[in-house]
PDB file of C-alpha atoms in Angstrom:
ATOM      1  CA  UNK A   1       1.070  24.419 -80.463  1.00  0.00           C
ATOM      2  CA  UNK A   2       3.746  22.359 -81.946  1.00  0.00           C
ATOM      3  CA  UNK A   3       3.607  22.191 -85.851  1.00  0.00           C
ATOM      4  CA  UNK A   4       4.080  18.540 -87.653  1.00  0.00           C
ATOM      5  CA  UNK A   5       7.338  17.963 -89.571  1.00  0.00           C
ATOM      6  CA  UNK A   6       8.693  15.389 -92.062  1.00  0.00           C
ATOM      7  CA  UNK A   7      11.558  17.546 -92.892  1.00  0.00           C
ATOM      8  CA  UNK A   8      14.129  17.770 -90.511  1.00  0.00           C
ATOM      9  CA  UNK A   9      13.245  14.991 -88.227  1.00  0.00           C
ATOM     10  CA  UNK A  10      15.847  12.668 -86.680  1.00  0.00           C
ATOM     11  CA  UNK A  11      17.531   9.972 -88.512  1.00  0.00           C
ATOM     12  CA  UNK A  12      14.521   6.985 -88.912  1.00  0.00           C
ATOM     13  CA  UNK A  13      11.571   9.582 -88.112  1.00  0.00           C
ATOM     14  CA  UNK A  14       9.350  10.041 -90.726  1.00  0.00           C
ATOM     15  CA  UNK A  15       6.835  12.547 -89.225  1.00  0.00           C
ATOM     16  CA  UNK A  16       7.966  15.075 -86.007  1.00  0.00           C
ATOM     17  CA  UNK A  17       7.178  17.969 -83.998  1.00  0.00           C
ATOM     18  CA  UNK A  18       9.179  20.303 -81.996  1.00  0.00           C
ATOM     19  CA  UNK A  19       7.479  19.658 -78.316  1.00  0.00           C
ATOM     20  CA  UNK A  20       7.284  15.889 -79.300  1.00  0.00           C
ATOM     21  CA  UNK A  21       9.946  15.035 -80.883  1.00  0.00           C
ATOM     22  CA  UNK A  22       9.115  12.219 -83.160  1.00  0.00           C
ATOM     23  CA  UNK A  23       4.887  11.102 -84.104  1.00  0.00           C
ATOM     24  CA  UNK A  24       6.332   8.393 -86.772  1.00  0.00           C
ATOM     25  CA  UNK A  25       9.295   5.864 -87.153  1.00  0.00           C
ATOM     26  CA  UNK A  26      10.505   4.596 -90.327  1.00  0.00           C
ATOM     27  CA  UNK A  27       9.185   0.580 -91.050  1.00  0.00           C
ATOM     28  CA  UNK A  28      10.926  -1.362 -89.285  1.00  0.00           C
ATOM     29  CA  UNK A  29      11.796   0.712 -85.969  1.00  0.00           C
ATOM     30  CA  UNK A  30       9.683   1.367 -83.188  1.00  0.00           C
ATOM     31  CA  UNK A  31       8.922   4.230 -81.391  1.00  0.00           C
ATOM     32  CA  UNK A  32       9.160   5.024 -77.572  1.00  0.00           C
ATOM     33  CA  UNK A  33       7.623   7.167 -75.917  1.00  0.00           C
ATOM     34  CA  UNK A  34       9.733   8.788 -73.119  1.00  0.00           C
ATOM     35  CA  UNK A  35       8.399  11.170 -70.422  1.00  0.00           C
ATOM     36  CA  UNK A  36       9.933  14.434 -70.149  1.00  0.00           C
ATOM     37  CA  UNK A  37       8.166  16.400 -67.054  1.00  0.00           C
ATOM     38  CA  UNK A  38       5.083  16.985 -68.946  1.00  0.00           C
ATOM     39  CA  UNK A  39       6.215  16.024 -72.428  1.00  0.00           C
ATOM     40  CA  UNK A  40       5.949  12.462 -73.776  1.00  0.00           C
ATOM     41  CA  UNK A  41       8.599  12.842 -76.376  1.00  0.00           C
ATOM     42  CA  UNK A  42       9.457   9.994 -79.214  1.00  0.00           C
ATOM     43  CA  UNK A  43      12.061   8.360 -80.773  1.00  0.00           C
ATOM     44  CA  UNK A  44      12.923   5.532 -83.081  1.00  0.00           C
ATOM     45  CA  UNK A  45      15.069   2.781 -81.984  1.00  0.00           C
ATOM     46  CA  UNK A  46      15.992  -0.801 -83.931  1.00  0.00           C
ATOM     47  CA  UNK A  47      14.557  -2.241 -80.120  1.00  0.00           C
ATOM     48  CA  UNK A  48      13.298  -1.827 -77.684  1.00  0.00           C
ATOM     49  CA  UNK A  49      15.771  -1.108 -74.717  1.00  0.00           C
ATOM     50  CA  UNK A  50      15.206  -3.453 -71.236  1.00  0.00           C
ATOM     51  CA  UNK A  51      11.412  -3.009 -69.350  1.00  0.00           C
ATOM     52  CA  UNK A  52       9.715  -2.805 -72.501  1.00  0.00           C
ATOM     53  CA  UNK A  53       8.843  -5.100 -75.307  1.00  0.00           C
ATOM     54  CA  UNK A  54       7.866  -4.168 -78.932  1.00  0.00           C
ATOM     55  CA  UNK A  55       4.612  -4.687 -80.517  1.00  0.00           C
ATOM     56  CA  UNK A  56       4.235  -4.830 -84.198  1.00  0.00           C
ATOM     57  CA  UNK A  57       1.437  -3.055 -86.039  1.00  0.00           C
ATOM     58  CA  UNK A  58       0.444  -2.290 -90.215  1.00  0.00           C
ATOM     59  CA  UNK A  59       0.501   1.209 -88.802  1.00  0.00           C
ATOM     60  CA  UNK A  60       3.520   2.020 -86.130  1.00  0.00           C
ATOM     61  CA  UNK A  61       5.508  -0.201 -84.166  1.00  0.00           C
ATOM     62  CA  UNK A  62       5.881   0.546 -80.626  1.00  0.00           C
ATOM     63  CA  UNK A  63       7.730  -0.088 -77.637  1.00  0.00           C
ATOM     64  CA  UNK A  64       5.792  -0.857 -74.356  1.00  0.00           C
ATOM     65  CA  UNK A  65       6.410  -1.119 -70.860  1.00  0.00           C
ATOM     66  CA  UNK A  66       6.661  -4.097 -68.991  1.00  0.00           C
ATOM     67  CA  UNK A  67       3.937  -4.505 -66.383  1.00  0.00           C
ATOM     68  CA  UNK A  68       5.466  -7.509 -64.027  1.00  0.00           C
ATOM     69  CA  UNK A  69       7.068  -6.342 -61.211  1.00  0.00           C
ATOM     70  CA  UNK A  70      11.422  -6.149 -60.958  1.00  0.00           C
ATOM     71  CA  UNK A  71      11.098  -7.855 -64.779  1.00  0.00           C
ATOM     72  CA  UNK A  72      13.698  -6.678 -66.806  1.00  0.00           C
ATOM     73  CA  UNK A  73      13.020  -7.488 -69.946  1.00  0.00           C
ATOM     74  CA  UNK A  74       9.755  -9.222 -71.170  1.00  0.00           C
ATOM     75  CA  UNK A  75       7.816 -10.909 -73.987  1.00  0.00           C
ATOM     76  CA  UNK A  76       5.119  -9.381 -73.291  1.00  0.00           C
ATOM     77  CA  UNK A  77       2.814  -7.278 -71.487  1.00  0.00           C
ATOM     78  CA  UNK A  78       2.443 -10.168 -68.591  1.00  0.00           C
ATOM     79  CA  UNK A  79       5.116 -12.562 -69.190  1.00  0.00           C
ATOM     80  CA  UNK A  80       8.703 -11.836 -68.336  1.00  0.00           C
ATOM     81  CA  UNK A  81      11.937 -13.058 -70.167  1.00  0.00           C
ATOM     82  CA  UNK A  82      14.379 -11.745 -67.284  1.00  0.00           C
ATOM     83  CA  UNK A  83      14.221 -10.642 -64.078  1.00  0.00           C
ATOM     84  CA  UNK A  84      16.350  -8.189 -62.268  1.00  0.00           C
ATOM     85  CA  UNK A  85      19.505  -9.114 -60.732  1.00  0.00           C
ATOM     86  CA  UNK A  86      19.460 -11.762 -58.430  1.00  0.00           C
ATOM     87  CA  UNK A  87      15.854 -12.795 -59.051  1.00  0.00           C
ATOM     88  CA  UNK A  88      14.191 -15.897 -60.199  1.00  0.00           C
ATOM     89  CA  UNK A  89      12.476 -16.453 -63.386  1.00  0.00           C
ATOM     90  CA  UNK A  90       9.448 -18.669 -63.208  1.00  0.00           C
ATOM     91  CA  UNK A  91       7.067 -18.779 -65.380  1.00  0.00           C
ATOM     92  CA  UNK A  92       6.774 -15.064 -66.488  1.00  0.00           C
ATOM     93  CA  UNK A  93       7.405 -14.111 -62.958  1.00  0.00           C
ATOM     94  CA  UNK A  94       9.807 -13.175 -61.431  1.00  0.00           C
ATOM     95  CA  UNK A  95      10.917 -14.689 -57.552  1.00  0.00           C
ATOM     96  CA  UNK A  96      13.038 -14.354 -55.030  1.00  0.00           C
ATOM     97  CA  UNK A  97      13.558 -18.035 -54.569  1.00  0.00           C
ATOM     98  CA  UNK A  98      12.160 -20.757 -56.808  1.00  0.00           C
ATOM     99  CA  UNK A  99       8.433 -21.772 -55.890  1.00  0.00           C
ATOM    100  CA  UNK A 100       8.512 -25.344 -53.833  1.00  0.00           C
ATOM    101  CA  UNK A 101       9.492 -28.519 -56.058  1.00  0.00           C
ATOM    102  CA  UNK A 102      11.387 -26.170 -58.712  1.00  0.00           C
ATOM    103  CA  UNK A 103      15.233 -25.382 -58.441  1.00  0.00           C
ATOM    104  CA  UNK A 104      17.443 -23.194 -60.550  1.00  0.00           C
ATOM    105  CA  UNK A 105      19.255 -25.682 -63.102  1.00  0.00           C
ATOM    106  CA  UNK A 106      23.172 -25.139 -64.234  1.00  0.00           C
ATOM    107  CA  UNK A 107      23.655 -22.064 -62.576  1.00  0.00           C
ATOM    108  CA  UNK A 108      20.817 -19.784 -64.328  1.00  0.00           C
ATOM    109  CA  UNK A 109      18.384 -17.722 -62.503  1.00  0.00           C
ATOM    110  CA  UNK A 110      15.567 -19.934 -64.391  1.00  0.00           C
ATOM    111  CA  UNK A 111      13.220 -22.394 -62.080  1.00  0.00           C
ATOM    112  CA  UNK A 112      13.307 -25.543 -64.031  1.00  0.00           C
ATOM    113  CA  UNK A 113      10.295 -27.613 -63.813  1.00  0.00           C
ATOM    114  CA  UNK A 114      10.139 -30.843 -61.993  1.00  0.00           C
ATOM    115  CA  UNK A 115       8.736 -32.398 -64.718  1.00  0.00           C
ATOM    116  CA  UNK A 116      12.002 -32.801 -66.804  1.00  0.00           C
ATOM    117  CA  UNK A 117      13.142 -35.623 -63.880  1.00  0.00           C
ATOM    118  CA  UNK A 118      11.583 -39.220 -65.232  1.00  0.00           C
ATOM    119  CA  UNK A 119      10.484 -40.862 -62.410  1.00  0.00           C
ATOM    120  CA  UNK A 120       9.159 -44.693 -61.873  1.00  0.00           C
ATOM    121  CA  UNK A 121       5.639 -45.260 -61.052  1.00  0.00           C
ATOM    122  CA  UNK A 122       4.495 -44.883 -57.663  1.00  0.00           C
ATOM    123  CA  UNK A 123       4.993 -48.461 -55.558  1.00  0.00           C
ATOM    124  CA  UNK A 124       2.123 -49.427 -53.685  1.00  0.00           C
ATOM    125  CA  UNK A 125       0.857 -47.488 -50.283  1.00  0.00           C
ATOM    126  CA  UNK A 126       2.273 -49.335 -47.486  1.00  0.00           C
ATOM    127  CA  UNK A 127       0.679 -51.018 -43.993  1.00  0.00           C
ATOM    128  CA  UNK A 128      -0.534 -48.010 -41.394  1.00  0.00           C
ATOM    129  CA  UNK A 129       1.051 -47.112 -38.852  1.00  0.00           C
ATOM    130  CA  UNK A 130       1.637 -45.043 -35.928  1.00  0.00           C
ATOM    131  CA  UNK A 131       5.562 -44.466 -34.537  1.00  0.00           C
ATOM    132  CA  UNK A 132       6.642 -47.451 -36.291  1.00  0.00           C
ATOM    133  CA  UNK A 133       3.632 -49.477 -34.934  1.00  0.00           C
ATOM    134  CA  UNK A 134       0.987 -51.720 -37.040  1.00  0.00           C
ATOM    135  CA  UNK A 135      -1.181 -52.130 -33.979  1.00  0.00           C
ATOM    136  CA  UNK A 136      -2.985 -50.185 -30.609  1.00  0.00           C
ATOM    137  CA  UNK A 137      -4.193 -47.101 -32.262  1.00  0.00           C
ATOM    138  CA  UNK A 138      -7.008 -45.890 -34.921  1.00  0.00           C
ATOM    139  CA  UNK A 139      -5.454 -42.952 -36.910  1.00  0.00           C
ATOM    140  CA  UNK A 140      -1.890 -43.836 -38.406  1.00  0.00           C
ATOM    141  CA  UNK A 141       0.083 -42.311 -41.767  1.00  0.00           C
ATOM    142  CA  UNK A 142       0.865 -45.114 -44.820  1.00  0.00           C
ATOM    143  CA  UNK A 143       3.469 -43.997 -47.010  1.00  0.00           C
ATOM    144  CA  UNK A 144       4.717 -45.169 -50.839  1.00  0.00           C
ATOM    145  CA  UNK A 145       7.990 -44.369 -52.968  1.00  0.00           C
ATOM    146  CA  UNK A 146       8.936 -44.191 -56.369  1.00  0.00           C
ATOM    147  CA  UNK A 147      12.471 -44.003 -57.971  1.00  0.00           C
ATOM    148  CA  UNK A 148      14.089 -40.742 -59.967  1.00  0.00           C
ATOM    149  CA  UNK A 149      14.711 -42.677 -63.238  1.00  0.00           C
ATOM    150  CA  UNK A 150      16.623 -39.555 -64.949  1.00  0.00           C
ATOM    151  CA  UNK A 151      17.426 -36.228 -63.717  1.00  0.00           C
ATOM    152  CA  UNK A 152      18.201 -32.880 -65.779  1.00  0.00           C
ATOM    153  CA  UNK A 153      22.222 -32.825 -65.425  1.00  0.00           C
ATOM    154  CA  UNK A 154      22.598 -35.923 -63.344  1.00  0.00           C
ATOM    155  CA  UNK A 155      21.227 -33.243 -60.405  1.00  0.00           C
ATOM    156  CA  UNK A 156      18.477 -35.118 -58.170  1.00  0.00           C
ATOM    157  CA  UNK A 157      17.677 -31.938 -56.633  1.00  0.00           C
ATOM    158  CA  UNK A 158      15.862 -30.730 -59.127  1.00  0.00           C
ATOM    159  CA  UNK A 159      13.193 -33.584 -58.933  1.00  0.00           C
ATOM    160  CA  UNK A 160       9.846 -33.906 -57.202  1.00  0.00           C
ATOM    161  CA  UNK A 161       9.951 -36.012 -53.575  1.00  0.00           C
ATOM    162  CA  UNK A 162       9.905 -39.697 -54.423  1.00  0.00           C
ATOM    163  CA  UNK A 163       8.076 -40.563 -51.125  1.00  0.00           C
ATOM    164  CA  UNK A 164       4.386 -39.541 -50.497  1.00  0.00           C
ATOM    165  CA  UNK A 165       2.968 -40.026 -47.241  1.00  0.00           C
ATOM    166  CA  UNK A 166      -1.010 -39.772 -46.317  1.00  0.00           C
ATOM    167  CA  UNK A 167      -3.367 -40.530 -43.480  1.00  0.00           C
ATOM    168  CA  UNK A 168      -4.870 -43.809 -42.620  1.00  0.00           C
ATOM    169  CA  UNK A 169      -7.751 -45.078 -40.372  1.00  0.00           C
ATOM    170  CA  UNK A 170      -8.075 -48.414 -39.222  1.00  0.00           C
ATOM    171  CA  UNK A 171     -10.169 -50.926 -36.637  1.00  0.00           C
ATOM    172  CA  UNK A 172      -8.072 -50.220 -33.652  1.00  0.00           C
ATOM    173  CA  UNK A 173      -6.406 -53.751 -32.304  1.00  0.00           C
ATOM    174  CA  UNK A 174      -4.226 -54.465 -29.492  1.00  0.00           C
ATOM    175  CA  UNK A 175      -0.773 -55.273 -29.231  1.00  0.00           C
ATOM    176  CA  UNK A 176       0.389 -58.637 -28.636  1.00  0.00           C
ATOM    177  CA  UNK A 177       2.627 -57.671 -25.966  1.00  0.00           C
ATOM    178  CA  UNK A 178      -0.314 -55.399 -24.728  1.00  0.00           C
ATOM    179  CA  UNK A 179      -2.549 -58.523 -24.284  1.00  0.00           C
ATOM    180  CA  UNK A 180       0.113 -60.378 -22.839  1.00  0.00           C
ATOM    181  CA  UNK A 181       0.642 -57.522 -20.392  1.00  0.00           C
ATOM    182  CA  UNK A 182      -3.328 -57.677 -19.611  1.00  0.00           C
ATOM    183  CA  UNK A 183      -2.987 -61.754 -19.082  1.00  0.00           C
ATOM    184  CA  UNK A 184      -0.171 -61.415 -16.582  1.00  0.00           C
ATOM    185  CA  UNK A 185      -1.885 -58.355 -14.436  1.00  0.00           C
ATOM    186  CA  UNK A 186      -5.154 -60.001 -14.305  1.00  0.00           C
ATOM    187  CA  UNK A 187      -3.348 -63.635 -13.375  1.00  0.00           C
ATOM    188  CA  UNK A 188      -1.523 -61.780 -10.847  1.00  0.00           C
ATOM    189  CA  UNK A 189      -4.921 -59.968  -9.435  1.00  0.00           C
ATOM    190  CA  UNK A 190      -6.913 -63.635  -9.586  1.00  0.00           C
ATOM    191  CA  UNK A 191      -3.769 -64.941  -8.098  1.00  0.00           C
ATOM    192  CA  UNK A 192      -3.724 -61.941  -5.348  1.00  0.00           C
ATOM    193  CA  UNK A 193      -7.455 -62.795  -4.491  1.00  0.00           C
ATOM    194  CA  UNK A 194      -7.111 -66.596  -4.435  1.00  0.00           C
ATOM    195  CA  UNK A 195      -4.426 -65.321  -1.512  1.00  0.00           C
ATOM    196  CA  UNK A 196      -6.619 -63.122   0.035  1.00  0.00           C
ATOM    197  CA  UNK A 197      -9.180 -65.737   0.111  1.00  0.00           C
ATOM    198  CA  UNK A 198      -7.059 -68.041   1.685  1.00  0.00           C
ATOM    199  CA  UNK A 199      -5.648 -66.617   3.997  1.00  0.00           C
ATOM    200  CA  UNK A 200      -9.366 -65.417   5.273  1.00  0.00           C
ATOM    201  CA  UNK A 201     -10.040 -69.095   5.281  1.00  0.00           C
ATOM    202  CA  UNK A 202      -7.157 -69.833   7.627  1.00  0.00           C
ATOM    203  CA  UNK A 203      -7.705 -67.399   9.632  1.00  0.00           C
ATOM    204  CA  UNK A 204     -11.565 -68.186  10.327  1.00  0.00           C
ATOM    205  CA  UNK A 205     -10.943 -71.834  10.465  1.00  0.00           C
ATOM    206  CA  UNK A 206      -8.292 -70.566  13.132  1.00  0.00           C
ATOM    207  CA  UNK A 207     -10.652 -69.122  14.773  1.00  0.00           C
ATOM    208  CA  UNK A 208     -13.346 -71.806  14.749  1.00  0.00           C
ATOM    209  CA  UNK A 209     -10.681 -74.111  16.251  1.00  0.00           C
ATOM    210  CA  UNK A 210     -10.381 -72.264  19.087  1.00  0.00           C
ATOM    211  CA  UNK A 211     -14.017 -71.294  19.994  1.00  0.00           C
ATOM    212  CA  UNK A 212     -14.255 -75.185  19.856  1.00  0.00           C
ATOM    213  CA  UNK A 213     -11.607 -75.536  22.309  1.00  0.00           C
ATOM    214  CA  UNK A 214     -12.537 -72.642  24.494  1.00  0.00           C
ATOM    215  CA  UNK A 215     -16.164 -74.183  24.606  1.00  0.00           C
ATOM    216  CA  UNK A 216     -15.203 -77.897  25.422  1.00  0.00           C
ATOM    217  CA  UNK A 217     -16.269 -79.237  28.469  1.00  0.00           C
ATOM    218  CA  UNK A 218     -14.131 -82.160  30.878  1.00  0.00           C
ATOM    219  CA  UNK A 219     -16.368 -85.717  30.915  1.00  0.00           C
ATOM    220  CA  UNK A 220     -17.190 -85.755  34.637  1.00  0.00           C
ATOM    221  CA  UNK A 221     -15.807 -88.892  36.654  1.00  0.00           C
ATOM    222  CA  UNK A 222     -18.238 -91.436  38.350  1.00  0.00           C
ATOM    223  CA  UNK A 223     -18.170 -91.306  42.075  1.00  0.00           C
ATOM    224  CA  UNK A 224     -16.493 -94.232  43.301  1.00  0.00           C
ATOM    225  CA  UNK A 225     -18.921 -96.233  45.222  1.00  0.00           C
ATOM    226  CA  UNK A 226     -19.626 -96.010  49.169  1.00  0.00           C
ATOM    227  CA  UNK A 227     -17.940 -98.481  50.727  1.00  0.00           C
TER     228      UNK A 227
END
């Protein structure tokens, strides 16, 4: 059993024991608590040192632990102010890139957000299409742009895409050239049947000519008269 001291405590303690070191800081210092094998042992610091964060109270002021993973320091339990080395900061969190649309800005490891880029309005959605045609299908993509106005540092990189493309359904139509195409290869089927037809014509009018002339009989000649 350790006994409770106020005498003899460290420099800023105001209440100690032997197996715990210090139980109160002075005002204004905060106290954390470091394990020691078994032993949570305290002392009084002016801050708290990186992984914790310090939380003011009427009755003690303490350093605690930071809870977000590789955060080095942090404001609070759940939000980080600085991640380990070579990490992102975004949003309380820390990354190993920057989340998609966010960029680190003027060499820091913080993601800035997109939305200090000032961007026009969005232009209107264009015609559908389908590989760069307007016509012979039924599902197509229709796409609309905007312009970056102002970026953070001149660096466009940093802003959201200025192009948006979605998906489109329309009544499907044929191509022009497609019912061109269909014009010629049926004229050139009525055409190939007008041939066919004619030529069956010839050849059974052919053939009627000579069953005529195979069937024609020679006018017989009158017997002269006895003389």
């Amino acid at each position: 059993v350790s006994t409770e001291l106020s005498q003899g405590c460290a420099r800023g303690c105001d209440l100690c024991s032997e197996f715990n070191g210090c139980l109160r800081c002075s005002p204004k210092l905060f106290i954390l608590l470091e394990r020691n094998d078994i032993r949570q042992i305290g002392i009084c610091l002016p801050s708290c040192p990186l992984g914790y964060f310090g939380l003011r109270n009427t009755d003690m002021n303490k350093c605690i632990k930071c809870k977000i993973e590789n955060c080095e320091s942090c404001f609070s339990r759940n939000f980080c102010t600085k991640c380990k080395e070579g990490l992102y900061l975004h949003k309380g969190r820390c990354y190993v890139t920057c989340p998609e649309g966010y960029a680190a800005a003027n060499g820091t490891m913080e993601c800035s957000s997109p939305a200090q880029c000032e961007m026009s309005e969005w232009g209107p959605w264009g015609p559908c299409s389908k590989k760069r045609k307007l016509c012979g299908f039924k599902k197509g993509n229709e796409d609309r742009t905007r312009r970056i106005l102002q970026a953070p540092s001149g660096d466009v990189s940093l802003c959201p895409a200025t192009t948006e493309v979605r998906r489109c359904t329309v009544q499907k139509s044929q191509c022009p050239e497609g019912k061109r195409k269909k014009k010629e290869e049926q004229g050139k089927q009525d055409n190939g049947n007008r041939n066919r037809k004619d030529t069956k014509d010839t050849k059974s009018g052919t053939k009627k000519r000579k069953n005529k002339q195979r069937g024609a009989t020679v006018p017989a000649t009158a017997a002269s008269p006895a003389q």
